[in-house]
PDB file of C-alpha atoms in Angstrom:
ATOM      1  CA  MET J   1     110.597  82.416  86.991  1.00  0.00           C
ATOM      2  CA  LYS J   2     107.090  81.570  88.119  1.00  0.00           C
ATOM      3  CA  VAL J   3     106.553  84.497  90.590  1.00  0.00           C
ATOM      4  CA  GLY J   4     104.109  84.470  93.318  1.00  0.00           C
ATOM      5  CA  VAL J   5     102.645  87.841  93.946  1.00  0.00           C
ATOM      6  CA  THR J   6     100.764  88.321  97.206  1.00  0.00           C
ATOM      7  CA  GLY J   7      98.064  91.063  96.652  1.00  0.00           C
ATOM      8  CA  GLY J   8      98.586  90.687  92.860  1.00  0.00           C
ATOM      9  CA  ASN J   9      95.102  91.826  92.481  1.00  0.00           C
ATOM     10  CA  GLY J  10      95.706  95.084  93.914  1.00  0.00           C
ATOM     11  CA  PHE J  11      96.467  98.484  92.377  1.00  0.00           C
ATOM     12  CA  ILE J  12     100.370  98.082  92.584  1.00  0.00           C
ATOM     13  CA  GLY J  13     100.044  94.183  92.181  1.00  0.00           C
ATOM     14  CA  ARG J  14      98.490  94.370  88.735  1.00  0.00           C
ATOM     15  CA  TYR J  15     101.392  96.458  87.521  1.00  0.00           C
ATOM     16  CA  VAL J  16     103.845  94.081  89.054  1.00  0.00           C
ATOM     17  CA  CYS J  17     102.199  91.261  87.129  1.00  0.00           C
ATOM     18  CA  GLU J  18     102.471  93.162  83.863  1.00  0.00           C
ATOM     19  CA  GLU J  19     106.004  93.999  84.490  1.00  0.00           C
ATOM     20  CA  LEU J  20     106.799  90.298  85.377  1.00  0.00           C
ATOM     21  CA  VAL J  21     105.228  89.217  81.973  1.00  0.00           C
ATOM     22  CA  ALA J  22     107.093  92.043  80.022  1.00  0.00           C
ATOM     23  CA  ARG J  23     110.371  90.556  81.553  1.00  0.00           C
ATOM     24  CA  GLY J  24     109.554  86.964  80.575  1.00  0.00           C
ATOM     25  CA  HIS J  25     108.485  85.690  83.918  1.00  0.00           C
ATOM     26  CA  VAL J  26     105.163  84.106  84.752  1.00  0.00           C
ATOM     27  CA  PRO J  27     102.893  85.680  87.657  1.00  0.00           C
ATOM     28  CA  LEU J  28     100.863  83.547  89.980  1.00  0.00           C
ATOM     29  CA  VAL J  29      98.488  85.829  91.962  1.00  0.00           C
ATOM     30  CA  PHE J  30      97.808  84.876  95.707  1.00  0.00           C
ATOM     31  CA  ASP J  31      94.765  86.294  97.035  1.00  0.00           C
ATOM     32  CA  HIS J  32      92.169  85.534  99.607  1.00  0.00           C
ATOM     33  CA  ARG J  33      89.270  86.339  97.216  1.00  0.00           C
ATOM     34  CA  GLY J  34      90.577  83.792  94.539  1.00  0.00           C
ATOM     35  CA  ALA J  35      89.940  84.614  91.034  1.00  0.00           C
ATOM     36  CA  SER J  36      86.997  86.983  91.849  1.00  0.00           C
ATOM     37  CA  GLY J  37      88.016  90.348  90.213  1.00  0.00           C
ATOM     38  CA  ALA J  38      91.475  89.041  89.038  1.00  0.00           C
ATOM     39  CA  ASP J  39      92.983  89.582  85.613  1.00  0.00           C
ATOM     40  CA  PRO J  40      92.250  86.310  83.447  1.00  0.00           C
ATOM     41  CA  SER J  41      95.592  86.651  81.980  1.00  0.00           C
ATOM     42  CA  TRP J  42      97.441  84.956  84.722  1.00  0.00           C
ATOM     43  CA  GLU J  43      97.061  81.956  87.214  1.00  0.00           C
ATOM     44  CA  VAL J  44      95.476  82.838  90.595  1.00  0.00           C
ATOM     45  CA  MET J  45      95.711  80.749  93.877  1.00  0.00           C
ATOM     46  CA  ARG J  46      93.298  81.278  96.595  1.00  0.00           C
ATOM     47  CA  GLY J  47      94.871  81.784 100.109  1.00  0.00           C
ATOM     48  CA  ASP J  48      95.267  84.283 102.954  1.00  0.00           C
ATOM     49  CA  ILE J  49      98.617  85.529 103.945  1.00  0.00           C
ATOM     50  CA  ARG J  50      97.766  85.104 107.652  1.00  0.00           C
ATOM     51  CA  ASP J  51      97.635  81.403 106.908  1.00  0.00           C
ATOM     52  CA  ALA J  52     101.145  79.915 107.268  1.00  0.00           C
ATOM     53  CA  THR J  53     100.279  76.729 105.548  1.00  0.00           C
ATOM     54  CA  ALA J  54      98.742  78.561 102.552  1.00  0.00           C
ATOM     55  CA  MET J  55     101.819  80.724 102.229  1.00  0.00           C
ATOM     56  CA  THR J  56     104.179  77.503 102.336  1.00  0.00           C
ATOM     57  CA  GLU J  57     101.955  76.126  99.708  1.00  0.00           C
ATOM     58  CA  LEU J  58     102.402  79.262  97.509  1.00  0.00           C
ATOM     59  CA  ALA J  59     106.107  78.805  98.003  1.00  0.00           C
ATOM     60  CA  ALA J  60     106.050  75.266  96.983  1.00  0.00           C
ATOM     61  CA  HIS J  61     104.600  76.125  93.442  1.00  0.00           C
ATOM     62  CA  CYS J  62     106.545  79.133  92.525  1.00  0.00           C
ATOM     63  CA  ASP J  63     110.270  80.123  92.074  1.00  0.00           C
ATOM     64  CA  ALA J  64     110.149  83.691  93.798  1.00  0.00           C
ATOM     65  CA  ILE J  65     107.574  85.684  95.872  1.00  0.00           C
ATOM     66  CA  VAL J  66     106.892  89.407  95.742  1.00  0.00           C
ATOM     67  CA  HIS J  67     105.032  90.327  98.950  1.00  0.00           C
ATOM     68  CA  LEU J  68     102.613  93.146  98.488  1.00  0.00           C
ATOM     69  CA  ALA J  69      99.518  92.009 100.365  1.00  0.00           C
ATOM     70  CA  ALA J  70      98.728  94.109 103.496  1.00  0.00           C
ATOM     71  CA  VAL J  71      95.987  96.099 105.381  1.00  0.00           C
ATOM     72  CA  LEU J  72      96.414  99.699 104.235  1.00  0.00           C
ATOM     73  CA  GLY J  73      95.152 102.964 105.889  1.00  0.00           C
ATOM     74  CA  THR J  74      96.856 105.712 108.089  1.00  0.00           C
ATOM     75  CA  GLN J  75      94.078 107.122 110.149  1.00  0.00           C
ATOM     76  CA  GLU J  76      91.789 104.167 109.096  1.00  0.00           C
ATOM     77  CA  THR J  77      93.709 101.585 111.235  1.00  0.00           C
ATOM     78  CA  ILE J  78      94.417 103.628 114.179  1.00  0.00           C
ATOM     79  CA  SER J  79      90.919 102.950 115.800  1.00  0.00           C
ATOM     80  CA  ASN J  80      91.305  99.351 115.340  1.00  0.00           C
ATOM     81  CA  PRO J  81      94.917  98.399 114.963  1.00  0.00           C
ATOM     82  CA  ARG J  82      94.288  94.711 115.268  1.00  0.00           C
ATOM     83  CA  PRO J  83      93.600  93.921 111.504  1.00  0.00           C
ATOM     84  CA  ALA J  84      96.805  95.655 110.383  1.00  0.00           C
ATOM     85  CA  ALA J  85      98.820  94.030 113.202  1.00  0.00           C
ATOM     86  CA  GLU J  86      97.566  90.507 112.390  1.00  0.00           C
ATOM     87  CA  THR J  87      97.667  90.759 108.736  1.00  0.00           C
ATOM     88  CA  ASN J  88     100.839  92.861 108.173  1.00  0.00           C
ATOM     89  CA  LEU J  89     103.150  91.389 110.883  1.00  0.00           C
ATOM     90  CA  MET J  90     101.939  87.659 110.681  1.00  0.00           C
ATOM     91  CA  GLY J  91     101.472  87.807 106.917  1.00  0.00           C
ATOM     92  CA  GLY J  92     105.049  89.064 106.749  1.00  0.00           C
ATOM     93  CA  LEU J  93     106.461  86.531 108.907  1.00  0.00           C
ATOM     94  CA  ASN J  94     104.599  83.845 106.967  1.00  0.00           C
ATOM     95  CA  PHE J  95     106.066  85.070 103.643  1.00  0.00           C
ATOM     96  CA  LEU J  96     109.516  84.938 105.091  1.00  0.00           C
ATOM     97  CA  GLU J  97     109.218  81.524 106.741  1.00  0.00           C
ATOM     98  CA  ALA J  98     107.941  80.344 103.408  1.00  0.00           C
ATOM     99  CA  VAL J  99     110.671  81.695 101.236  1.00  0.00           C
ATOM    100  CA  ALA J 100     113.264  80.388 103.925  1.00  0.00           C
ATOM    101  CA  GLN J 101     111.938  76.907 103.711  1.00  0.00           C
ATOM    102  CA  TYR J 102     112.036  76.553 100.031  1.00  0.00           C
ATOM    103  CA  ASP J 103     115.191  78.945  99.581  1.00  0.00           C
ATOM    104  CA  LEU J 104     113.370  81.260  97.110  1.00  0.00           C
ATOM    105  CA  PRO J 105     114.276  84.677  96.263  1.00  0.00           C
ATOM    106  CA  GLY J 106     111.849  87.505  97.479  1.00  0.00           C
ATOM    107  CA  VAL J 107     111.069  91.190  97.526  1.00  0.00           C
ATOM    108  CA  TYR J 108     109.137  92.982 100.385  1.00  0.00           C
ATOM    109  CA  ILE J 109     107.319  96.356  99.776  1.00  0.00           C
ATOM    110  CA  CYS J 110     108.031  98.841 102.524  1.00  0.00           C
ATOM    111  CA  VAL J 111     106.320 102.200 103.216  1.00  0.00           C
ATOM    112  CA  GLY J 112     107.853 105.628 102.773  1.00  0.00           C
ATOM    113  CA  ASN J 113     106.401 107.096 105.919  1.00  0.00           C
ATOM    114  CA  HIS J 114     108.114 104.380 108.000  1.00  0.00           C
ATOM    115  CA  TRP J 115     108.655 106.511 110.771  1.00  0.00           C
ATOM    116  CA  MET J 116     105.076 107.520 111.485  1.00  0.00           C
ATOM    117  CA  ASP J 117     103.257 106.318 114.515  1.00  0.00           C
ATOM    118  CA  ASN J 118     100.241 104.648 112.913  1.00  0.00           C
ATOM    119  CA  SER J 119      99.226 101.061 112.728  1.00  0.00           C
ATOM    120  CA  TYR J 120     100.053 100.699 109.161  1.00  0.00           C
ATOM    121  CA  SER J 121     103.445 102.127 109.159  1.00  0.00           C
ATOM    122  CA  ILE J 122     104.434 100.458 112.388  1.00  0.00           C
ATOM    123  CA  SER J 123     103.426  96.971 111.136  1.00  0.00           C
ATOM    124  CA  LYS J 124     104.948  97.425 107.774  1.00  0.00           C
ATOM    125  CA  THR J 125     108.086  98.683 109.191  1.00  0.00           C
ATOM    126  CA  ALA J 126     108.395  95.907 111.595  1.00  0.00           C
ATOM    127  CA  VAL J 127     108.545  93.359 108.859  1.00  0.00           C
ATOM    128  CA  GLU J 128     111.055  95.417 107.042  1.00  0.00           C
ATOM    129  CA  ARG J 129     113.386  94.689 109.994  1.00  0.00           C
ATOM    130  CA  PHE J 130     112.354  91.169 110.184  1.00  0.00           C
ATOM    131  CA  VAL J 131     113.659  90.833 106.590  1.00  0.00           C
ATOM    132  CA  ARG J 132     117.000  92.148 107.801  1.00  0.00           C
ATOM    133  CA  MET J 133     117.125  89.634 110.509  1.00  0.00           C
ATOM    134  CA  PHE J 134     116.126  86.646 108.238  1.00  0.00           C
ATOM    135  CA  ASN J 135     118.774  87.658 105.755  1.00  0.00           C
ATOM    136  CA  ALA J 136     121.405  87.925 108.490  1.00  0.00           C
ATOM    137  CA  HIS J 137     120.507  84.877 110.433  1.00  0.00           C
ATOM    138  CA  ARG J 138     118.374  82.501 108.306  1.00  0.00           C
ATOM    139  CA  GLY J 139     120.127  82.856 104.939  1.00  0.00           C
ATOM    140  CA  THR J 140     117.109  84.220 103.086  1.00  0.00           C
ATOM    141  CA  LYS J 141     117.419  86.276  99.827  1.00  0.00           C
ATOM    142  CA  VAL J 142     114.839  89.110 100.242  1.00  0.00           C
ATOM    143  CA  ASN J 143     115.416  92.725  99.152  1.00  0.00           C
ATOM    144  CA  ASN J 144     113.495  95.503 100.666  1.00  0.00           C
ATOM    145  CA  VAL J 145     111.864  98.175  98.379  1.00  0.00           C
ATOM    146  CA  ARG J 146     110.547 101.197 100.053  1.00  0.00           C
ATOM    147  CA  VAL J 147     107.875 103.112  98.079  1.00  0.00           C
ATOM    148  CA  VAL J 148     106.603 106.733  98.493  1.00  0.00           C
ATOM    149  CA  ASN J 149     103.130 107.536  97.271  1.00  0.00           C
ATOM    150  CA  ALA J 150     102.268 105.437  94.144  1.00  0.00           C
ATOM    151  CA  TYR J 151      99.724 106.828  91.604  1.00  0.00           C
ATOM    152  CA  GLY J 152      98.554 106.207  88.162  1.00  0.00           C
ATOM    153  CA  PRO J 153      95.550 104.714  86.391  1.00  0.00           C
ATOM    154  CA  ARG J 154      93.223 102.120  87.904  1.00  0.00           C
ATOM    155  CA  GLN J 155      93.958 103.465  91.485  1.00  0.00           C
ATOM    156  CA  GLN J 156      90.655 103.048  93.352  1.00  0.00           C
ATOM    157  CA  ALA J 157      88.860 106.207  94.908  1.00  0.00           C
ATOM    158  CA  ALA J 158      87.241 106.109  98.266  1.00  0.00           C
ATOM    159  CA  PRO J 159      83.577 107.300  99.015  1.00  0.00           C
ATOM    160  CA  PRO J 160      81.591 109.257  97.624  1.00  0.00           C
ATOM    161  CA  PHE J 161      83.320 108.385  94.253  1.00  0.00           C
ATOM    162  CA  ALA J 162      83.980 104.557  94.452  1.00  0.00           C
ATOM    163  CA  SER J 163      84.044 101.747  97.021  1.00  0.00           C
ATOM    164  CA  GLY J 164      87.774 102.097  98.099  1.00  0.00           C
ATOM    165  CA  LYS J 165      88.407 101.686 101.843  1.00  0.00           C
ATOM    166  CA  VAL J 166      91.327 103.899 102.116  1.00  0.00           C
ATOM    167  CA  ARG J 167      91.554 107.732 100.916  1.00  0.00           C
ATOM    168  CA  LYS J 168      94.370 108.057  98.401  1.00  0.00           C
ATOM    169  CA  ILE J 169      95.805 111.451  97.408  1.00  0.00           C
ATOM    170  CA  THR J 170      95.534 111.198  93.724  1.00  0.00           C
ATOM    171  CA  PRO J 171      92.114 109.681  93.008  1.00  0.00           C
ATOM    172  CA  ALA J 172      90.619 112.047  95.797  1.00  0.00           C
ATOM    173  CA  VAL J 173      92.018 115.097  94.217  1.00  0.00           C
ATOM    174  CA  ILE J 174      91.109 114.139  90.519  1.00  0.00           C
ATOM    175  CA  CYS J 175      87.563 113.110  91.302  1.00  0.00           C
ATOM    176  CA  ARG J 176      86.880 116.265  93.176  1.00  0.00           C
ATOM    177  CA  ALA J 177      88.502 118.461  90.589  1.00  0.00           C
ATOM    178  CA  LEU J 178      86.485 116.680  87.772  1.00  0.00           C
ATOM    179  CA  SER J 179      83.349 116.793  90.042  1.00  0.00           C
ATOM    180  CA  GLY J 180      83.539 120.512  90.596  1.00  0.00           C
ATOM    181  CA  MET J 181      83.952 120.052  94.184  1.00  0.00           C
ATOM    182  CA  PRO J 182      86.536 121.758  96.383  1.00  0.00           C
ATOM    183  CA  VAL J 183      89.836 119.870  96.795  1.00  0.00           C
ATOM    184  CA  GLU J 184      90.190 118.948 100.522  1.00  0.00           C
ATOM    185  CA  LEU J 185      93.773 118.837 101.792  1.00  0.00           C
ATOM    186  CA  TYR J 186      94.703 117.689 105.186  1.00  0.00           C
ATOM    187  CA  GLY J 187      97.216 120.118 106.880  1.00  0.00           C
ATOM    188  CA  GLY J 188      96.540 122.399 103.997  1.00  0.00           C
ATOM    189  CA  GLY J 189      98.929 120.230 101.937  1.00  0.00           C
ATOM    190  CA  ALA J 190     101.995 121.838 103.189  1.00  0.00           C
ATOM    191  CA  GLN J 191     103.525 118.528 103.913  1.00  0.00           C
ATOM    192  CA  VAL J 192     105.944 117.037 101.501  1.00  0.00           C
ATOM    193  CA  SER J 193     104.846 113.484 100.313  1.00  0.00           C
ATOM    194  CA  ASP J 194     106.580 112.559  97.148  1.00  0.00           C
ATOM    195  CA  MET J 195     104.678 110.999  94.230  1.00  0.00           C
ATOM    196  CA  VAL J 196     105.922 107.972  92.036  1.00  0.00           C
ATOM    197  CA  TRP J 197     104.468 106.595  88.841  1.00  0.00           C
ATOM    198  CA  VAL J 198     103.072 103.146  89.532  1.00  0.00           C
ATOM    199  CA  GLY J 199     104.769 101.556  86.599  1.00  0.00           C
ATOM    200  CA  ASP J 200     108.302 102.758  87.981  1.00  0.00           C
ATOM    201  CA  VAL J 201     107.273 101.083  91.384  1.00  0.00           C
ATOM    202  CA  ALA J 202     106.606  97.723  89.428  1.00  0.00           C
ATOM    203  CA  ARG J 203     109.849  98.061  87.588  1.00  0.00           C
ATOM    204  CA  ALA J 204     111.861  98.628  90.742  1.00  0.00           C
ATOM    205  CA  LEU J 205     110.186  95.661  92.517  1.00  0.00           C
ATOM    206  CA  VAL J 206     110.864  93.202  89.791  1.00  0.00           C
ATOM    207  CA  ALA J 207     114.347  94.517  89.182  1.00  0.00           C
ATOM    208  CA  SER J 208     115.091  93.905  92.914  1.00  0.00           C
ATOM    209  CA  LEU J 209     113.515  90.444  92.726  1.00  0.00           C
ATOM    210  CA  GLU J 210     115.821  89.635  89.822  1.00  0.00           C
ATOM    211  CA  LYS J 211     118.890  90.740  91.897  1.00  0.00           C
ATOM    212  CA  ALA J 212     117.706  88.453  94.764  1.00  0.00           C
ATOM    213  CA  ALA J 213     117.412  85.684  92.265  1.00  0.00           C
ATOM    214  CA  GLU J 214     121.031  86.223  91.223  1.00  0.00           C
ATOM    215  CA  GLY J 215     121.933  85.885  94.815  1.00  0.00           C
ATOM    216  CA  VAL J 216     122.385  89.732  95.552  1.00  0.00           C
ATOM    217  CA  VAL J 217     121.019  90.536  98.826  1.00  0.00           C
ATOM    218  CA  LEU J 218     121.257  94.411  98.944  1.00  0.00           C
ATOM    219  CA  ASP J 219     122.430  96.049 102.276  1.00  0.00           C
ATOM    220  CA  GLU J 220     120.419  99.123 101.602  1.00  0.00           C
ATOM    221  CA  VAL J 221     116.651  99.585 101.147  1.00  0.00           C
ATOM    222  CA  VAL J 222     115.856 100.387  97.515  1.00  0.00           C
ATOM    223  CA  GLU J 223     113.865 103.659  97.594  1.00  0.00           C
ATOM    224  CA  VAL J 224     111.513 104.582  94.857  1.00  0.00           C
ATOM    225  CA  GLY J 225     110.578 108.104  94.320  1.00  0.00           C
ATOM    226  CA  PRO J 226     111.176 111.317  92.386  1.00  0.00           C
ATOM    227  CA  ALA J 227     114.566 113.236  92.383  1.00  0.00           C
ATOM    228  CA  THR J 228     112.530 116.537  92.915  1.00  0.00           C
ATOM    229  CA  SER J 229     110.073 116.838  96.107  1.00  0.00           C
ATOM    230  CA  SER J 230     106.711 118.395  95.918  1.00  0.00           C
ATOM    231  CA  THR J 231     104.180 119.294  98.487  1.00  0.00           C
ATOM    232  CA  ILE J 232     100.882 117.851  98.543  1.00  0.00           C
ATOM    233  CA  ARG J 233      99.416 121.288  97.791  1.00  0.00           C
ATOM    234  CA  GLU J 234     101.778 121.502  94.793  1.00  0.00           C
ATOM    235  CA  VAL J 235     100.427 118.254  93.436  1.00  0.00           C
ATOM    236  CA  ALA J 236      96.719 119.249  93.975  1.00  0.00           C
ATOM    237  CA  GLU J 237      97.286 122.551  92.125  1.00  0.00           C
ATOM    238  CA  LEU J 238      98.906 120.601  89.341  1.00  0.00           C
ATOM    239  CA  ILE J 239      95.884 118.340  89.000  1.00  0.00           C
ATOM    240  CA  ILE J 240      93.467 121.369  89.153  1.00  0.00           C
ATOM    241  CA  ASP J 241      95.556 122.913  86.219  1.00  0.00           C
ATOM    242  CA  LEU J 242      95.459 119.606  84.159  1.00  0.00           C
ATOM    243  CA  CYS J 243      91.662 119.482  84.713  1.00  0.00           C
ATOM    244  CA  ALA J 244      91.490 123.260  83.679  1.00  0.00           C
ATOM    245  CA  ASP J 245      93.342 122.690  80.667  1.00  0.00           C
ATOM    246  CA  ARG J 246      90.807 119.891  79.615  1.00  0.00           C
ATOM    247  CA  GLY J 247      88.043 122.216  80.003  1.00  0.00           C
ATOM    248  CA  TYR J 248      86.672 121.543  83.582  1.00  0.00           C
ATOM    249  CA  PRO J 249      85.954 124.463  85.680  1.00  0.00           C
ATOM    250  CA  ARG J 250      88.668 125.492  88.152  1.00  0.00           C
ATOM    251  CA  VAL J 251      87.923 124.337  91.774  1.00  0.00           C
ATOM    252  CA  PRO J 252      89.282 125.913  95.090  1.00  0.00           C
ATOM    253  CA  ILE J 253      91.384 124.295  97.751  1.00  0.00           C
ATOM    254  CA  ALA J 254      89.876 123.574 101.178  1.00  0.00           C
ATOM    255  CA  ASP J 255      92.085 123.164 104.250  1.00  0.00           C
ATOM    256  CA  LEU J 256      91.353 120.581 106.633  1.00  0.00           C
ATOM    257  CA  PRO J 257      93.255 119.515 110.075  1.00  0.00           C
ATOM    258  CA  MET J 258      95.941 117.012 109.694  1.00  0.00           C
ATOM    259  CA  ARG J 259      94.743 113.466 110.011  1.00  0.00           C
ATOM    260  CA  PRO J 260      95.547 111.377 113.036  1.00  0.00           C
ATOM    261  CA  GLY J 261      98.636 109.240 112.496  1.00  0.00           C
ATOM    262  CA  GLU J 262     100.508 111.605 110.535  1.00  0.00           C
ATOM    263  CA  THR J 263     103.276 113.949 111.597  1.00  0.00           C
ATOM    264  CA  PRO J 264     102.938 117.706 110.653  1.00  0.00           C
ATOM    265  CA  GLY J 265     105.889 119.378 109.083  1.00  0.00           C
ATOM    266  CA  THR J 266     107.613 116.131 107.964  1.00  0.00           C
ATOM    267  CA  ALA J 267     108.542 115.001 104.507  1.00  0.00           C
ATOM    268  CA  VAL J 268     108.057 111.546 102.939  1.00  0.00           C
ATOM    269  CA  THR J 269     110.851 111.355 100.347  1.00  0.00           C
ATOM    270  CA  ALA J 270     113.155 108.870  98.804  1.00  0.00           C
ATOM    271  CA  GLN J 271     117.008 108.440  98.257  1.00  0.00           C
ATOM    272  CA  THR J 272     116.873 107.909  94.525  1.00  0.00           C
ATOM    273  CA  LYS J 273     120.449 107.117  94.117  1.00  0.00           C
ATOM    274  CA  THR J 274     119.598 103.612  95.659  1.00  0.00           C
ATOM    275  CA  LEU J 275     117.740 102.623  92.419  1.00  0.00           C
ATOM    276  CA  LEU J 276     121.207 102.446  90.734  1.00  0.00           C
ATOM    277  CA  SER J 277     121.744  99.170  92.810  1.00  0.00           C
ATOM    278  CA  VAL J 278     119.143  97.560  90.771  1.00  0.00           C
ATOM    279  CA  GLY J 279     120.149  99.054  87.430  1.00  0.00           C
ATOM    280  CA  ILE J 280     117.609 101.816  87.225  1.00  0.00           C
ATOM    281  CA  GLU J 281     118.926 105.274  86.497  1.00  0.00           C
ATOM    282  CA  PRO J 282     116.615 107.675  88.451  1.00  0.00           C
ATOM    283  CA  SER J 283     116.436 110.160  85.490  1.00  0.00           C
ATOM    284  CA  SER J 284     114.328 107.383  83.705  1.00  0.00           C
ATOM    285  CA  LEU J 285     111.513 107.680  86.052  1.00  0.00           C
ATOM    286  CA  VAL J 286     108.176 109.122  84.662  1.00  0.00           C
ATOM    287  CA  SER J 287     107.934 112.729  85.666  1.00  0.00           C
ATOM    288  CA  LEU J 288     105.063 113.956  87.874  1.00  0.00           C
ATOM    289  CA  GLU J 289     103.763 116.195  85.140  1.00  0.00           C
ATOM    290  CA  GLN J 290     103.714 113.416  82.355  1.00  0.00           C
ATOM    291  CA  GLY J 291     102.431 110.755  84.901  1.00  0.00           C
ATOM    292  CA  MET J 292      99.843 112.979  86.296  1.00  0.00           C
ATOM    293  CA  ALA J 293      98.501 113.951  82.920  1.00  0.00           C
ATOM    294  CA  ARG J 294      98.178 110.238  81.965  1.00  0.00           C
ATOM    295  CA  THR J 295      96.347 109.627  85.158  1.00  0.00           C
ATOM    296  CA  VAL J 296      93.855 112.492  84.945  1.00  0.00           C
ATOM    297  CA  ASP J 297      93.125 111.507  81.169  1.00  0.00           C
ATOM    298  CA  TRP J 298      92.349 107.978  82.349  1.00  0.00           C
ATOM    299  CA  PHE J 299      89.850 109.125  85.119  1.00  0.00           C
ATOM    300  CA  ILE J 300      88.028 111.259  82.631  1.00  0.00           C
ATOM    301  CA  GLU J 301      87.766 108.213  80.149  1.00  0.00           C
ATOM    302  CA  GLN J 302      86.707 105.949  83.049  1.00  0.00           C
ATOM    303  CA  ARG J 303      84.033 108.358  84.608  1.00  0.00           C
ATOM    304  CA  GLY J 304      80.875 106.389  85.143  1.00  0.00           C
ATOM    305  CA  VAL J 305      82.758 103.032  84.984  1.00  0.00           C
ATOM    306  CA  HIS J 306      85.613 103.229  87.596  1.00  0.00           C
ATOM    307  CA  TRP J 307      84.246 106.043  89.538  1.00  0.00           C
ATOM    308  CA  LYS J 308      81.234 108.405  89.623  1.00  0.00           C
ATOM    309  CA  SER J 309      80.354 111.911  90.711  1.00  0.00           C
ATOM    310  CA  PRO J 310      78.122 112.094  93.728  1.00  0.00           C
ATOM    311  CA  GLY J 311      74.321 112.204  92.734  1.00  0.00           C
ATOM    312  CA  THR J 312      75.079 111.417  89.270  1.00  0.00           C
ATOM    313  CA  ASP J 313      74.926 108.304  86.985  1.00  0.00           C
ATOM    314  CA  GLY J 314      78.495 109.162  85.671  1.00  0.00           C
TER     315      GLY J 314
END
């Protein structure tokens, strides 16, 4: 299939494109920046998911669509929820209208913290419900895939390390640990927020798309995450240990108040048995220890290129 990938230039999107190629499909990246910063290995169509005409045009030029593009951020979207609402809600509806018009299979990426009261979670989860409505009443073939915290090489760090607009757990902790800075954890890291290797996320998304292409619309959301849960503090301690094993000084952990938009004492986890519905054995997922070691090594190799320590050239 020729598969349109909205947000195909993003962190998860690039892995999805690679997984599509590995399975014999052809990616068509749909991005409002066009080919700027895109991988030259695949075709790019310039367009904005908020533009219904552009999304319909994408559907006219492919055989299926994976919808990833969104405005991200938990606390980042609370002070101004409009961009998240407009992009995520209207973009999601434009995706659904486009696949409905051309009778295309599709996949929508959902958020693990779907019950949290922040602009990102609210807007993303509303579209998850619209998917169920369209499947039931408009005859669409779209599967929902709910992902916990994806991590891996190429994930962008936020300031002061790189230009990312949203603070993500893994690059934030790794960059601090490698820079000799205290690792800052909201709420002391006591909350459970499961981590999943980004390659496994891509595998689940493409497998779910292939099911939709076979006409299999799943009753349940496919949840992608580890079988064993970990707290954020346990993840941070693992990263600090991995950095220390590689000769970097061990850094302390600094506790910060919980961020706005997050709920203390809750757990972002996945029902891994749902992976069986798309032919993925949960035990085949990359373990946190293996995946995080590979990620730390990549950040070490990319120091001065992908990210920089504050006040240095590398």
